[in-house]
Tab-separated table of C-alpha atoms and ligand atoms in Angstrom:
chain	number	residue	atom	x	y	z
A	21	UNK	CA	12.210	-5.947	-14.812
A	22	UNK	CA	10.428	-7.912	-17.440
A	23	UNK	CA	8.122	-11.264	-16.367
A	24	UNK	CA	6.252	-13.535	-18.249
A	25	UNK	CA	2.226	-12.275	-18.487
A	26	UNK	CA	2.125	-15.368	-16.460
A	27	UNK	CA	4.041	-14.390	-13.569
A	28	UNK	CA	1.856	-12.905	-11.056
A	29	UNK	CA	4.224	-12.552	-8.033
A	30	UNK	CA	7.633	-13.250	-7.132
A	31	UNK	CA	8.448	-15.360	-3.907
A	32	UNK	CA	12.113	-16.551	-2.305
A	33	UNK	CA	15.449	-16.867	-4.223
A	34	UNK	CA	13.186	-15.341	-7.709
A	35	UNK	CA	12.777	-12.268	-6.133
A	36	UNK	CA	16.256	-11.381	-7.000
A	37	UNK	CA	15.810	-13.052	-9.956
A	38	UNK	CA	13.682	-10.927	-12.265
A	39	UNK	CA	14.829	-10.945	-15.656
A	40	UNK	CA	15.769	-7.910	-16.997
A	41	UNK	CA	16.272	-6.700	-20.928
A	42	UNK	CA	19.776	-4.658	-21.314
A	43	UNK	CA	19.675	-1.750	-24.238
A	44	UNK	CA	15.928	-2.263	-24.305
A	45	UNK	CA	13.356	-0.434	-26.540
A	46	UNK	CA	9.643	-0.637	-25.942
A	47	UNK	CA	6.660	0.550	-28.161
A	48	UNK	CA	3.405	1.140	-25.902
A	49	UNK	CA	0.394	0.736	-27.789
A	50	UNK	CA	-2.642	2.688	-28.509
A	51	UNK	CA	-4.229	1.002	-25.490
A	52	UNK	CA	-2.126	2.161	-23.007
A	53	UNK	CA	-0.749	-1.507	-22.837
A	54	UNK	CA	3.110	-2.342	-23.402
A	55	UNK	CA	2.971	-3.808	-26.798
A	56	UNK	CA	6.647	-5.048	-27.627
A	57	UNK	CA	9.744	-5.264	-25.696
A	58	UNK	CA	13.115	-6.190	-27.078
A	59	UNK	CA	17.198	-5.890	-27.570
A	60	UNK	CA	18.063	-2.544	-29.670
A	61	UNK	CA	19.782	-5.297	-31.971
A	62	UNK	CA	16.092	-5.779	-32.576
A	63	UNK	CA	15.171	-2.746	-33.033
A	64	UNK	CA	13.907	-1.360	-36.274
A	65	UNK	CA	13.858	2.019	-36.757
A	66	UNK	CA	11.388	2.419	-40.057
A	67	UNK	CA	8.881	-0.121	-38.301
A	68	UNK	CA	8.204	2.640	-35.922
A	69	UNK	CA	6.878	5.573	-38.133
A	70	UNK	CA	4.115	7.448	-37.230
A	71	UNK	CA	5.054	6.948	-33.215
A	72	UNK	CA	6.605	9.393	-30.973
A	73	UNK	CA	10.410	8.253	-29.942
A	74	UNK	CA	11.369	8.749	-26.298
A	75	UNK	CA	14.678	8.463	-25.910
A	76	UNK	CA	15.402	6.997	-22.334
A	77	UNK	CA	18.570	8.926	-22.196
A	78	UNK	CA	20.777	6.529	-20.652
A	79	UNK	CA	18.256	5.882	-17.866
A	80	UNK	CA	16.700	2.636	-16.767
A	81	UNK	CA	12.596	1.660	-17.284
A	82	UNK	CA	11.342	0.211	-14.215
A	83	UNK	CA	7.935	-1.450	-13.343
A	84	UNK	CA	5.924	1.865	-11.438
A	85	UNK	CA	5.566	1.235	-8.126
A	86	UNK	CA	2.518	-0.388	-6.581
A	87	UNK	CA	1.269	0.308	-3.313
A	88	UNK	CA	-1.274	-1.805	-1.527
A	89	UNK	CA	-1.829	-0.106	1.686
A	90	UNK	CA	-2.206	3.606	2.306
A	91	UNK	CA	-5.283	5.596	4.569
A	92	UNK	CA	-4.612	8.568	2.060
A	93	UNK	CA	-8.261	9.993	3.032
A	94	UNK	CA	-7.783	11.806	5.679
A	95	UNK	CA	-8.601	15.411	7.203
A	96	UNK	CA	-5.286	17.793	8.137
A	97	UNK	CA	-2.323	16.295	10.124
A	98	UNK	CA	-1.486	15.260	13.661
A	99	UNK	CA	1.720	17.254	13.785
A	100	UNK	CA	0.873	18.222	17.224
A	101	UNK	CA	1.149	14.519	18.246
A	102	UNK	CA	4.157	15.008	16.518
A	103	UNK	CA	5.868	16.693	19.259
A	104	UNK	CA	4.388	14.313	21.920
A	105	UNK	CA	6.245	11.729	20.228
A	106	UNK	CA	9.538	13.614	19.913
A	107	UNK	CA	9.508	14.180	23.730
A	108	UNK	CA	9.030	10.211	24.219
A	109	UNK	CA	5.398	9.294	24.074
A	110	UNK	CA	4.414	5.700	22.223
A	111	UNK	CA	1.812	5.558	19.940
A	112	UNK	CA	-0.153	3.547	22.430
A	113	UNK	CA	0.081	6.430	25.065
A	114	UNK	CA	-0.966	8.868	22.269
A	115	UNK	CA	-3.946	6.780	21.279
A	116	UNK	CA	-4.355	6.294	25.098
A	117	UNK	CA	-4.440	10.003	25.688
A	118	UNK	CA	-7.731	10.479	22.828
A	119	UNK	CA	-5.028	11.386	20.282
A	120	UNK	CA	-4.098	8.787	17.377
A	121	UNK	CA	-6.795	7.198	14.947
A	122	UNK	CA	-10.092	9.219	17.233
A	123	UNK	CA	-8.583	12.460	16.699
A	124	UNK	CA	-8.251	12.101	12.684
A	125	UNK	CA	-11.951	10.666	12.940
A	126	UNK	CA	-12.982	14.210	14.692
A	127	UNK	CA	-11.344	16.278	11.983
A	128	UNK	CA	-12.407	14.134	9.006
A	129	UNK	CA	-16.145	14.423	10.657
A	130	UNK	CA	-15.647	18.804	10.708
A	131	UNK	CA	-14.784	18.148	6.979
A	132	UNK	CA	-16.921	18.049	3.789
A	133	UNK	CA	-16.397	15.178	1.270
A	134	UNK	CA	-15.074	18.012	-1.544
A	135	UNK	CA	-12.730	19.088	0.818
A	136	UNK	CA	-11.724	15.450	2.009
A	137	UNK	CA	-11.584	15.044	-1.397
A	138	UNK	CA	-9.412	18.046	-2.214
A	139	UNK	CA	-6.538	17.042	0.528
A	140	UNK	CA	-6.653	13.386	-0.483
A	141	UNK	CA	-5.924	13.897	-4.008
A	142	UNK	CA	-3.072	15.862	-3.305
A	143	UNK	CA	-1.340	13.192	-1.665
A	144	UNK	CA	-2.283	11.003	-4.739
A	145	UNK	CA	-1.177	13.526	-6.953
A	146	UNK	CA	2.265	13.601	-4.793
A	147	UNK	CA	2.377	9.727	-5.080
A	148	UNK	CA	2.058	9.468	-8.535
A	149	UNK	CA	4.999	12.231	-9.502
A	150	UNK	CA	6.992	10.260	-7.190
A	151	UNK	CA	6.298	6.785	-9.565
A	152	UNK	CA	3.457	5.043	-8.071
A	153	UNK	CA	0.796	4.000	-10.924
A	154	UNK	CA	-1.723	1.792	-8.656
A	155	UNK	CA	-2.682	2.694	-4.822
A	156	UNK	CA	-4.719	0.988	-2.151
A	157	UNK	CA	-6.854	3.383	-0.021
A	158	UNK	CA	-8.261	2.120	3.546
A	159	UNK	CA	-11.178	3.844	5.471
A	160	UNK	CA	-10.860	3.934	8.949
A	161	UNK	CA	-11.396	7.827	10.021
A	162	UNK	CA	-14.889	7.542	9.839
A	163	UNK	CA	-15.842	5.245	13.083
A	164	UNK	CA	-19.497	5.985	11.927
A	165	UNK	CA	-21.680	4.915	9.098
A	166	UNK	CA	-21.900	7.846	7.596
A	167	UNK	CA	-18.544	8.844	8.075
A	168	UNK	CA	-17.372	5.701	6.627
A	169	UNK	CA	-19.339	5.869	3.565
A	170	UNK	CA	-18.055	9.470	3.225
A	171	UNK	CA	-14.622	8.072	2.883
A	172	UNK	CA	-15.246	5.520	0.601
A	173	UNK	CA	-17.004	7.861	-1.935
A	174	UNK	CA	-14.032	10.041	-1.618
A	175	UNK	CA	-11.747	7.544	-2.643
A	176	UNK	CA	-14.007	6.272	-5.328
A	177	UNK	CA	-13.926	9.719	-6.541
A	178	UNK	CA	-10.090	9.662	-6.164
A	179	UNK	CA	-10.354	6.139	-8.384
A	180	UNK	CA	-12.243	8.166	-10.894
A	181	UNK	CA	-9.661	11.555	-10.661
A	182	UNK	CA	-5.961	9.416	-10.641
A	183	UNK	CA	-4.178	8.514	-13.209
A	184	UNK	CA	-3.175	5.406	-11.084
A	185	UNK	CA	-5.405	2.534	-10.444
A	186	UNK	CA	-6.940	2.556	-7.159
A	187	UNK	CA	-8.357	-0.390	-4.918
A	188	UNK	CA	-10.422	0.439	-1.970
A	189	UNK	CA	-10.891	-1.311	1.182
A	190	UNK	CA	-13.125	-0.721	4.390
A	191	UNK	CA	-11.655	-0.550	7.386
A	192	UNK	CA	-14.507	0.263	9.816
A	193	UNK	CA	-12.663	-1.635	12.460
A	194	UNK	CA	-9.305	0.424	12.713
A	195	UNK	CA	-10.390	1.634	16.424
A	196	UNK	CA	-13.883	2.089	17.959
A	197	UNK	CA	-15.305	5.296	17.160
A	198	UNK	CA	-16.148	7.502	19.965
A	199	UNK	CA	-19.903	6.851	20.453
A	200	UNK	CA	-19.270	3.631	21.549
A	201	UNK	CA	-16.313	4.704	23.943
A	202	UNK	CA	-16.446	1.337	26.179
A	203	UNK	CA	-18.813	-0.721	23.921
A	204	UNK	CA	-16.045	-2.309	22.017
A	205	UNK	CA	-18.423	-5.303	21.486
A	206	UNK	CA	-21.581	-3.420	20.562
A	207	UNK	CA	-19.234	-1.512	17.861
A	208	UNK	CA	-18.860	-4.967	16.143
A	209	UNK	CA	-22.172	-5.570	16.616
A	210	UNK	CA	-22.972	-2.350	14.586
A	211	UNK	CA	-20.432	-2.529	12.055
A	212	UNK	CA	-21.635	-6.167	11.244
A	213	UNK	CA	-25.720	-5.204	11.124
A	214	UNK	CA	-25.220	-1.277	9.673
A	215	UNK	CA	-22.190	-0.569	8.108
A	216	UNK	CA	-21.382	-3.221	6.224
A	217	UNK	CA	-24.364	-3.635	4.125
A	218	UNK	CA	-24.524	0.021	3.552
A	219	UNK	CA	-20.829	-0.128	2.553
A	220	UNK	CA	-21.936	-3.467	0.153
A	221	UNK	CA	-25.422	-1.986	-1.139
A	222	UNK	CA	-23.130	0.991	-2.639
A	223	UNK	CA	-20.437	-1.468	-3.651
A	224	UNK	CA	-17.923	0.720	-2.097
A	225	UNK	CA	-15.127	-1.735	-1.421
A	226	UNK	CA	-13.410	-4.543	-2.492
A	227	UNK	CA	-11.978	-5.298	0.343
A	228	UNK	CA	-12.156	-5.287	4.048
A	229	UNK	CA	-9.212	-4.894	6.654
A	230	UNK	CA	-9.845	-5.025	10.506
A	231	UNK	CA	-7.139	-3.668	12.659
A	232	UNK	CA	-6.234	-7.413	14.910
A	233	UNK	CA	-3.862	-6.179	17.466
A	234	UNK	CA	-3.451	-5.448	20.960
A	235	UNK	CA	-5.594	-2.748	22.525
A	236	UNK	CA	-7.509	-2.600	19.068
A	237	UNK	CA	-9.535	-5.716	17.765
A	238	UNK	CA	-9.736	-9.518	18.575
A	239	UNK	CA	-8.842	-12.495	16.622
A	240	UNK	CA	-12.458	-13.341	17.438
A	241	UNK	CA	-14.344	-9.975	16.478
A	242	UNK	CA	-11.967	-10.363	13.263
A	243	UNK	CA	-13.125	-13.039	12.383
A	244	UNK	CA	-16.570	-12.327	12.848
A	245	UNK	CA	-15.938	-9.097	10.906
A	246	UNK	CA	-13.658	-10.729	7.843
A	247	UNK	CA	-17.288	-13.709	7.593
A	248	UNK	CA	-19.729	-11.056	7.566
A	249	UNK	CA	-17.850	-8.852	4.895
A	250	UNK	CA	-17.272	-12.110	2.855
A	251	UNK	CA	-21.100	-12.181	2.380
A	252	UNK	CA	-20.566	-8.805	0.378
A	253	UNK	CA	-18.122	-10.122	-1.612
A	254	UNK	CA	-15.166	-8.455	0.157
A	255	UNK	CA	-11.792	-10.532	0.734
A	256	UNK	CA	-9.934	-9.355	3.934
A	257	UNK	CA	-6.461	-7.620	3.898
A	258	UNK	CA	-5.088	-7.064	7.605
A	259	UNK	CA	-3.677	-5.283	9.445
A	260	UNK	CA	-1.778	-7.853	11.842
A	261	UNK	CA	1.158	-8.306	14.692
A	262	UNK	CA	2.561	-4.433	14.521
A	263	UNK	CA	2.019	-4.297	18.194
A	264	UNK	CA	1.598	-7.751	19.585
A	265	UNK	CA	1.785	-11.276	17.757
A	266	UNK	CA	-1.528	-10.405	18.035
A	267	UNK	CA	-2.966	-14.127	15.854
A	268	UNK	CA	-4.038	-11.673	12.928
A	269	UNK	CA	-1.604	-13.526	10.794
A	270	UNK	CA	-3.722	-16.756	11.721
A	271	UNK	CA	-7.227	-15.754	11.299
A	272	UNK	CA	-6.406	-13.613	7.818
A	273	UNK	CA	-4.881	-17.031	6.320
A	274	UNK	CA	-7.736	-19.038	7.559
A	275	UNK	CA	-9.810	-16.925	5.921
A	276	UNK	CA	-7.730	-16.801	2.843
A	277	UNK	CA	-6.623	-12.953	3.329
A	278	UNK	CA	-4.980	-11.379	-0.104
A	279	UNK	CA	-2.337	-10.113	2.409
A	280	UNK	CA	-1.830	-9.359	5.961
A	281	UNK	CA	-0.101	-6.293	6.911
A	282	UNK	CA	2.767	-4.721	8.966
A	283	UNK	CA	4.080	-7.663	11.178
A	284	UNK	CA	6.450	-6.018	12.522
A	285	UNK	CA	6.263	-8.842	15.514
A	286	UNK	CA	6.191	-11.789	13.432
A	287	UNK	CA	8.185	-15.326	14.556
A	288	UNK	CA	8.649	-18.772	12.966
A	289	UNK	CA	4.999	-19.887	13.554
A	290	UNK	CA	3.399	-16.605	11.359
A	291	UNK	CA	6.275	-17.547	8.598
A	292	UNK	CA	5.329	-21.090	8.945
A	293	UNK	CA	1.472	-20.531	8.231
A	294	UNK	CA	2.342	-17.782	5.382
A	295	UNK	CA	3.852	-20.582	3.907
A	296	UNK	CA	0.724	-22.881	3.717
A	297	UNK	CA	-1.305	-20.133	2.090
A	298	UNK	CA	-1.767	-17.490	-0.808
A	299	UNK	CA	-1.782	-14.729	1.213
A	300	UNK	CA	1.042	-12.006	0.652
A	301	UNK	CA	2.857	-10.964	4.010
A	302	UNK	CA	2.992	-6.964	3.386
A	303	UNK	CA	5.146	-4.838	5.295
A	304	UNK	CA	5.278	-1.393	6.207
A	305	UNK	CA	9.116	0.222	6.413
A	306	UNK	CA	7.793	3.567	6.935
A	307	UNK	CA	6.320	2.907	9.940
A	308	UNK	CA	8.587	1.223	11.485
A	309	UNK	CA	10.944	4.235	10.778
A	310	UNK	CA	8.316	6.624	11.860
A	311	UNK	CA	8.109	4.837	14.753
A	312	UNK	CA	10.657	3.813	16.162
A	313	UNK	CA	9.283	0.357	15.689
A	314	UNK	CA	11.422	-3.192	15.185
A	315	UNK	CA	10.863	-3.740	11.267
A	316	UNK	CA	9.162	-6.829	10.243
A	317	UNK	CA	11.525	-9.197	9.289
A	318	UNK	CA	11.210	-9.091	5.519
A	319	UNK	CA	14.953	-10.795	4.755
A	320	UNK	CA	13.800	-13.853	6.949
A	321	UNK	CA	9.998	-14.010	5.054
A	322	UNK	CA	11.830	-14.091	1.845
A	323	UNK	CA	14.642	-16.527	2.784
A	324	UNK	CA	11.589	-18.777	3.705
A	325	UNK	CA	10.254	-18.684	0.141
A	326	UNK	CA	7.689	-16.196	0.988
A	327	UNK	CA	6.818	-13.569	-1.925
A	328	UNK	CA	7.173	-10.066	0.390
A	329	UNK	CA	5.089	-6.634	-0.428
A	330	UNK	CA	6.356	-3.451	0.456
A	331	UNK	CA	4.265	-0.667	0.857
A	332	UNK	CA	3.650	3.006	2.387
A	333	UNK	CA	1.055	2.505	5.170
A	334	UNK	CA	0.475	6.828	3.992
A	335	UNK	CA	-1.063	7.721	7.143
A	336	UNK	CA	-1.392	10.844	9.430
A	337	UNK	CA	-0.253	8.644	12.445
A	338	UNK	CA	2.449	6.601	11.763
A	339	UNK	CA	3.702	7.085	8.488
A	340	UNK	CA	3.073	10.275	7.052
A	341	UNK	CA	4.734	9.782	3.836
A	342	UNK	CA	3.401	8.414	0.670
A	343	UNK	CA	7.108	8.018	-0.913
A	344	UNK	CA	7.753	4.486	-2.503
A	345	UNK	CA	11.792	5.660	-3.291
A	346	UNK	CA	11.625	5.622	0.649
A	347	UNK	CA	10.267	2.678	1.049
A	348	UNK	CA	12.630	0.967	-1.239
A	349	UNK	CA	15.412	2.319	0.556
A	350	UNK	CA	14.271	1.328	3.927
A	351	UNK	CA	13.378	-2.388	2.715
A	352	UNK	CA	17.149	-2.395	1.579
A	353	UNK	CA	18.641	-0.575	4.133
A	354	UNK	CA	16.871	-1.490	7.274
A	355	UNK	CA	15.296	-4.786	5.933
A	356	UNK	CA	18.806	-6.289	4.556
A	357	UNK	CA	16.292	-6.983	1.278
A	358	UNK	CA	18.468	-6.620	-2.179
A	359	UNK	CA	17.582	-3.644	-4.367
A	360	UNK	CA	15.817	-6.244	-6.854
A	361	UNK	CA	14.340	-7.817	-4.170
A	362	UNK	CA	13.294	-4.506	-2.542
A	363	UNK	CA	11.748	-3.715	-6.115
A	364	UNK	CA	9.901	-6.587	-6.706
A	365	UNK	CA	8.750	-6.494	-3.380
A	366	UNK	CA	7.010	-2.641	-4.404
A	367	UNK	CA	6.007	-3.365	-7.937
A	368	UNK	CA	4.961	-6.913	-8.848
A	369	UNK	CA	4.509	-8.334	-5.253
A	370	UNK	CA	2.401	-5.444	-4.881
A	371	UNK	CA	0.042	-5.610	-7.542
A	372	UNK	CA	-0.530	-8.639	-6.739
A	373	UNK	CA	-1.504	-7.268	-3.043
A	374	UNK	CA	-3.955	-5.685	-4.803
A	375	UNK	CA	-4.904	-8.716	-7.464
A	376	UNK	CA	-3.524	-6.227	-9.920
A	377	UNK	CA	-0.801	-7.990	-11.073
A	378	UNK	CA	-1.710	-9.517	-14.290
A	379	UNK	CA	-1.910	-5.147	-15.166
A	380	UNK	CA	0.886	-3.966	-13.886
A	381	UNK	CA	3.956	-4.390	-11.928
A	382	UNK	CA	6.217	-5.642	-14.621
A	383	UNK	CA	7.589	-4.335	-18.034
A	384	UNK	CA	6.301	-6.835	-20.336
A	385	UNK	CA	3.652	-7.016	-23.123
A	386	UNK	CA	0.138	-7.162	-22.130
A	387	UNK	CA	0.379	-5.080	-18.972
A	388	UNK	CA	-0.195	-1.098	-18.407
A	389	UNK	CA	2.447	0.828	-19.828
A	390	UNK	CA	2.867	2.078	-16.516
A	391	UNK	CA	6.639	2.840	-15.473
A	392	UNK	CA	8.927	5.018	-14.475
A	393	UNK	CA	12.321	6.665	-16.535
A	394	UNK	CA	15.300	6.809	-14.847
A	395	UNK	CA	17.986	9.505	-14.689
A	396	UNK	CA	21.270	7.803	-15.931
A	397	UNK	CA	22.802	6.017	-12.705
A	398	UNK	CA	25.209	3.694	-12.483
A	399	UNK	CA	22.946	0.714	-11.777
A	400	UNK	CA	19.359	0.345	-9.800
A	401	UNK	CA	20.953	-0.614	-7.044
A	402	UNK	CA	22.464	3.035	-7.091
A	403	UNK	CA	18.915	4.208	-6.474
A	404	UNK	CA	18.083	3.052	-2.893
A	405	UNK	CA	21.779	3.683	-2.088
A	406	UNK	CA	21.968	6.884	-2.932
A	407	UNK	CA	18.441	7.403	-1.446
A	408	UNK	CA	17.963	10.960	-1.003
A	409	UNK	CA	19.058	11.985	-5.093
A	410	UNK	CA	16.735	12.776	-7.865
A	411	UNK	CA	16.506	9.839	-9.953
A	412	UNK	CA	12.929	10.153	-11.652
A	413	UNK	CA	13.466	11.092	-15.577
A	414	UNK	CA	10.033	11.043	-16.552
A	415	UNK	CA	6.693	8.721	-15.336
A	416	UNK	CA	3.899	7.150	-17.724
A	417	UNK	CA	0.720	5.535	-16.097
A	418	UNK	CA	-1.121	3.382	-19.034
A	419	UNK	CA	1.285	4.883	-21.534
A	420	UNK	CA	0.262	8.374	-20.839
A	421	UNK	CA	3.698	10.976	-19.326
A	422	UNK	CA	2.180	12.479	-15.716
B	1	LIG	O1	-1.327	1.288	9.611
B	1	LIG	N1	-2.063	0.587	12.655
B	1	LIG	C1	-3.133	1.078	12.365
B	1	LIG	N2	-3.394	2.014	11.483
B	1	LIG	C2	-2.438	2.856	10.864
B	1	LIG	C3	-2.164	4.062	11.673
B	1	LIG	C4	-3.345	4.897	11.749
B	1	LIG	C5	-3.148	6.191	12.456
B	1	LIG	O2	-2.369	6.299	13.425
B	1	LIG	O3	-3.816	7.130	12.034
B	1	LIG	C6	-1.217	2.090	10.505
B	1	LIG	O4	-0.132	2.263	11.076
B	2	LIG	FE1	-2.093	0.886	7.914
């Protein structure tokens, strides 16, 4: 998938449209940047002394993937809710029950940033053998200043550790934390006058996500929460309409979201006001399939002209899985998205999630030389098909083999 250094994201009929170089070489430079990409008719074997050849082997280069929503910093699992869930519980009854988002704030508070740190990094480390070269990490487990902050730091130290490039966004209002059991308003009220400009005076975050949905926040509180955090320079990415068409599609576009996520309920009048705006619709397969959830009507978004995300939503609750070859199966197999589509939708469409897109995303000179090697396969549409085979040769993040 090669695109123009221009080409930022891919919306509608272009999304299966991404021009592609057959026989390819490419020579990365000494930047870690893609320098040259070309025809093997082109090719010119003496111009390349002094570099190291990879052969590709018969495999395919594609874009590494990009994904713009994960809550990788967490403490431990929740595989006891596991079993509630098995034997028919929703994740609203689980939640309900003290379970859900409070109980992953109680073990991340028993846990010590090196050892948030240590578990975290793992899952980055997983992520990245498994292709993904850029990652957005949420708080959210915190529910308390200091918890919060503790997050943040340890994905700033993950943005330091990982070969990928990492955004990070603060999600203080992902539930109410437990010390305000009741107070749902004074929360807000706290997060506005005390978190947030501890979380700005460190420069933690660039962004800021609120969780709008039923039984969680308010179109009002979020956009009370997405005004205050624009004062610290932090642009809002959602999380909107997995549980209700909850308005969070609304209020993110009015305040000129980079993306709103999930929308798993999502009808014409969300697709409608996507349309108007900049903001990148982002959904969530894993979850959905985790679940037990409708999935968010991606084929509809992008037969509107709408340029679609997909992403992992790697979280302890309801998608514990970090795997982007997943997610591009499920956006073609459950979403009725094209494999190009599917792979636009986790690479360029989700850089630009991120506002990374001008980095990565695509093959083409100028951007990271981060991508993956292919096995040989038939096509990359055999990929997502045959979802469950190896098909990862090799993967380079800015030019450098993980
Ligand atoms: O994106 N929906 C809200 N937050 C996460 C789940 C968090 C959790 O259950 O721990 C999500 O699905
Ligand atoms: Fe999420």
């Amino acid at each position: 998938m090669t695109l123009p250094a221009e080409v930022r994201r891919l919306a509608g009929a272009d999304m299966d449209a991404a021009p592609s170089v057959a026989d390819a070489w490419l020579r990365v430079g000494p930047d870690g940047l893609i320098a040259a990409v070309g025809p093997m008719s082109s090719f010119n074997a003496s111009a390349q002394a002094g570099h190291e050849i990879v052969d590709a082997r018969g495999g395919f280069v594609l874009p590494a993937f990009a994904d713009s929503h994960t809550h990788i910093v967490y403490a431990g699992s929740r595989d006891g809710e596991f079993l509630d869930k098995i034997r028919g519980l929703s994740y609203e009854e689980i939640a309900r029950r003290g379970g859900g988002i409070l109980n992953s704030a109680d073990r991340l508070h028993a846990t010590s940033e090196d050892e948030l740190f240590r578990q975290a990094m793992r899952r980055a480390d997983m992520m990245t053998a498994k292709g993904t070269g850029a990652i957005e990490i949420k708080s959210g487990y915190g529910l308390n200043t200091a918890d919060e902050l503790k997050m943040l730091r340890v994905a700033a130290r993950i943005r330091e550790a990982s070969p990928a490039r990492v955004r990070i966004t603060f999600l203080g209002a992902h539930a109410v934390g437990r010390a305000y059991a009741g107070r749902q308003a004074d929360y807000v009220d706290m997060l506005i006058s005390e978190m947030l400009p501890a979380v700005g005076a460190e420069g933690l975050a660039e962004y800021v996500d609120v969780f709008c949905d039923k039984g969680f926040f308010t179109v009002d509180e979020t956009a009370r929460i997405l005004d205050a955090a624009a004062r610290y320079g932090m642009r809002p990415k959602i999380h909107a309409n997995e549980l209700d068409c909850s308005g969070g599609v609304q209020v993110g576009v009015s305040r000129n979201a980079v993306s709103v996520d999930h929308l798993e309920r999502m009808g014409a009048d969300e697709i409608e006001v996507l349309r108007t705006s900049r903001t990148i619709p982002t959904m969530l397969p894993g979850a959905s399939f985790f679940l037990g959830m409708p999935y968010a009507p991606a084929r509809q978004a992008v037969d509107s002209g709408l340029p679609v995300a997909l992403a992992s939503d790697y979280n302890p609750g309801s998608s514990p899985s970090g795997d982007m070859r997943m997610v591009w199966a499920l956006g073609c197999i459950k979403m009725k998205l094209t494999p190009m589509e599917a792979l636009a939708a986790a690479t360029v469409n989700g850089a630009a999630a991120m506002e990374l897109s001008g980095e990565l995303g695509a093959i083409s000179p100028g951007r990271a030389a981060s991508f993956i090697i292919t096995l040989p396969v038939p096509s990359p549409a055999f990929i997502p098909y045959e979802y469950t085979s190896p098909w990862i040769q090799s993967v380079y993040l800015d030019g450098r083999k993980i």
